[in-house]
Amino acid sequence: MASYNSVWDIPGMKAGVVTGDVAWAILEFAKAKKFAIPAFNVTSSSTIVAVLEAAKKINSPIMIQFSQGGAQFMAGKALDNTGQAASTLGSVAGAHFVRAVAPSYGVPVILHSD
């Protein structure tokens, strides 16, 4: 991993959500180059966009994270969360939103859900 000069040199790298071997390669690259990939817990489209804007500004990969409570808030706190239904709905809806808009920000994004 240290032989890459940039995260963009990693095979399969793209702007937007990355998964599997490419996501793992980002983490290995960061470890080899001794920098962190921050994970930000998001609760709405506004917080998602804020994270993406910051990542674009510094041209850095980012992790967007959905916690149980944050995901429930994404769906709407008024929804019944019996069996984590609202949390699941919010996490899925948030992930769809991230997948739709992240490529436009020009940075790799790793999605993380609790």
mmCIF file of C-alpha atoms in Angstrom:
data_model
loop_
_atom_site.group_PDB
_atom_site.id
_atom_site.type_symbol
_atom_site.label_atom_id
_atom_site.label_comp_id
_atom_site.label_asym_id
_atom_site.label_seq_id
_atom_site.Cartn_x
_atom_site.Cartn_y
_atom_site.Cartn_z
ATOM 1 C CA MET A 1 0.000 0.000 0.000
ATOM 2 C CA ALA A 2 2.783 2.421 0.772
ATOM 3 C CA SER A 3 3.886 2.222 -2.866
ATOM 4 C CA TYR A 4 0.835 4.237 -3.909
ATOM 5 C CA ASN A 5 1.413 7.993 -3.980
ATOM 6 C CA SER A 6 -2.258 8.857 -3.661
ATOM 7 C CA VAL A 7 -5.484 7.173 -2.691
ATOM 8 C CA TRP A 8 -6.445 7.658 -6.348
ATOM 9 C CA ASP A 9 -3.676 5.229 -7.367
ATOM 10 C CA ILE A 10 -5.513 2.352 -5.662
ATOM 11 C CA PRO A 11 -7.026 0.069 -8.329
ATOM 12 C CA GLY A 12 -10.785 0.494 -8.574
ATOM 13 C CA MET A 13 -10.823 3.824 -6.708
ATOM 14 C CA LYS A 14 -13.684 6.142 -7.616
ATOM 15 C CA ALA A 15 -15.600 9.089 -6.281
ATOM 16 C CA GLY A 16 -18.639 8.057 -4.275
ATOM 17 C CA VAL A 17 -19.290 5.043 -2.100
ATOM 18 C CA VAL A 18 -16.580 2.389 -2.217
ATOM 19 C CA THR A 19 -16.913 -1.100 -0.769
ATOM 20 C CA GLY A 20 -15.078 -4.372 -0.339
ATOM 21 C CA ASP A 21 -11.454 -4.569 -1.407
ATOM 22 C CA VAL A 22 -11.324 -0.910 -2.424
ATOM 23 C CA ALA A 23 -12.624 0.264 0.965
ATOM 24 C CA TRP A 24 -10.139 -2.029 2.713
ATOM 25 C CA ALA A 25 -7.330 -0.713 0.511
ATOM 26 C CA ILE A 26 -8.155 2.867 1.582
ATOM 27 C CA LEU A 27 -7.785 1.857 5.215
ATOM 28 C CA GLU A 28 -4.523 0.032 4.531
ATOM 29 C CA PHE A 29 -3.213 3.019 2.559
ATOM 30 C CA ALA A 30 -4.078 5.398 5.402
ATOM 31 C CA LYS A 31 -2.340 3.124 7.910
ATOM 32 C CA ALA A 32 0.778 2.896 5.737
ATOM 33 C CA LYS A 33 0.850 6.672 5.234
ATOM 34 C CA LYS A 34 0.055 7.296 8.934
ATOM 35 C CA PHE A 35 -3.153 9.286 8.599
ATOM 36 C CA ALA A 36 -6.705 8.669 9.767
ATOM 37 C CA ILE A 37 -9.940 8.397 7.860
ATOM 38 C CA PRO A 38 -12.466 10.093 10.146
ATOM 39 C CA ALA A 39 -15.954 8.667 10.589
ATOM 40 C CA PHE A 40 -18.758 11.161 11.134
ATOM 41 C CA ASN A 41 -22.061 10.105 12.630
ATOM 42 C CA VAL A 42 -24.847 11.706 10.587
ATOM 43 C CA THR A 43 -28.490 12.321 11.413
ATOM 44 C CA SER A 44 -29.932 14.073 8.352
ATOM 45 C CA SER A 45 -29.281 14.992 4.747
ATOM 46 C CA SER A 46 -27.878 18.293 6.027
ATOM 47 C CA THR A 47 -25.222 16.585 8.134
ATOM 48 C CA ILE A 48 -24.403 14.203 5.282
ATOM 49 C CA VAL A 49 -23.878 17.130 2.923
ATOM 50 C CA ALA A 50 -21.745 18.958 5.500
ATOM 51 C CA VAL A 51 -19.432 15.945 5.773
ATOM 52 C CA LEU A 52 -19.222 15.587 1.991
ATOM 53 C CA GLU A 53 -18.482 19.290 1.554
ATOM 54 C CA ALA A 54 -15.667 19.115 4.113
ATOM 55 C CA ALA A 55 -14.187 16.016 2.467
ATOM 56 C CA LYS A 56 -14.303 17.730 -0.921
ATOM 57 C CA LYS A 57 -12.656 20.849 0.484
ATOM 58 C CA ILE A 58 -9.680 18.871 1.814
ATOM 59 C CA ASN A 59 -9.792 16.261 -0.992
ATOM 60 C CA SER A 60 -9.856 13.345 1.429
ATOM 61 C CA PRO A 61 -11.669 10.034 1.719
ATOM 62 C CA ILE A 62 -14.291 10.028 4.449
ATOM 63 C CA MET A 63 -16.476 7.626 6.412
ATOM 64 C CA ILE A 64 -20.127 8.396 6.876
ATOM 65 C CA GLN A 65 -21.568 6.528 9.825
ATOM 66 C CA PHE A 66 -25.141 5.765 10.851
ATOM 67 C CA SER A 67 -25.602 4.921 14.519
ATOM 68 C CA GLN A 68 -28.800 3.368 15.811
ATOM 69 C CA GLY A 69 -30.018 6.688 17.206
ATOM 70 C CA GLY A 70 -28.761 8.769 14.305
ATOM 71 C CA ALA A 71 -30.433 6.470 11.814
ATOM 72 C CA GLN A 72 -33.701 6.650 13.750
ATOM 73 C CA PHE A 73 -33.466 10.447 13.646
ATOM 74 C CA MET A 74 -32.839 10.237 9.868
ATOM 75 C CA ALA A 75 -36.189 8.425 9.476
ATOM 76 C CA GLY A 76 -37.979 10.691 11.938
ATOM 77 C CA LYS A 77 -38.083 10.525 15.705
ATOM 78 C CA ALA A 78 -41.894 10.317 15.648
ATOM 79 C CA LEU A 79 -41.747 6.854 14.057
ATOM 80 C CA ASP A 80 -42.143 3.812 16.277
ATOM 81 C CA ASN A 81 -38.763 2.131 16.701
ATOM 82 C CA THR A 82 -40.032 -1.195 17.997
ATOM 83 C CA GLY A 83 -37.649 -3.864 16.785
ATOM 84 C CA GLN A 84 -35.349 -1.098 15.483
ATOM 85 C CA ALA A 85 -37.722 -0.575 12.531
ATOM 86 C CA ALA A 86 -37.218 3.212 12.337
ATOM 87 C CA SER A 87 -33.460 2.868 12.822
ATOM 88 C CA THR A 88 -33.275 0.343 10.002
ATOM 89 C CA LEU A 89 -35.417 2.522 7.749
ATOM 90 C CA GLY A 90 -33.298 5.601 8.465
ATOM 91 C CA SER A 91 -30.036 3.771 7.868
ATOM 92 C CA VAL A 92 -31.219 2.400 4.528
ATOM 93 C CA ALA A 93 -32.667 5.758 3.444
ATOM 94 C CA GLY A 94 -29.491 7.554 4.478
ATOM 95 C CA ALA A 95 -27.308 5.081 2.624
ATOM 96 C CA HIS A 96 -29.403 5.555 -0.523
ATOM 97 C CA PHE A 97 -29.012 9.322 -0.200
ATOM 98 C CA VAL A 98 -25.240 9.038 0.265
ATOM 99 C CA ARG A 99 -24.922 6.723 -2.743
ATOM 100 C CA ALA A 100 -26.920 9.170 -4.871
ATOM 101 C CA VAL A 101 -25.058 12.373 -4.004
ATOM 102 C CA ALA A 102 -21.536 11.327 -2.963
ATOM 103 C CA PRO A 103 -20.096 10.905 -6.488
ATOM 104 C CA SER A 104 -20.809 14.571 -7.178
ATOM 105 C CA TYR A 105 -18.428 15.590 -4.385
ATOM 106 C CA GLY A 106 -15.481 13.837 -6.014
ATOM 107 C CA VAL A 107 -14.185 11.923 -2.987
ATOM 108 C CA PRO A 108 -14.275 8.269 -1.935
ATOM 109 C CA VAL A 109 -16.796 7.502 0.805
ATOM 110 C CA ILE A 110 -16.977 4.467 3.089
ATOM 111 C CA LEU A 111 -20.400 3.840 4.629
ATOM 112 C CA HIS A 112 -20.488 2.500 8.187
ATOM 113 C CA SER A 113 -23.569 1.379 10.058
ATOM 114 C CA ASP A 114 -23.658 0.212 13.660
#
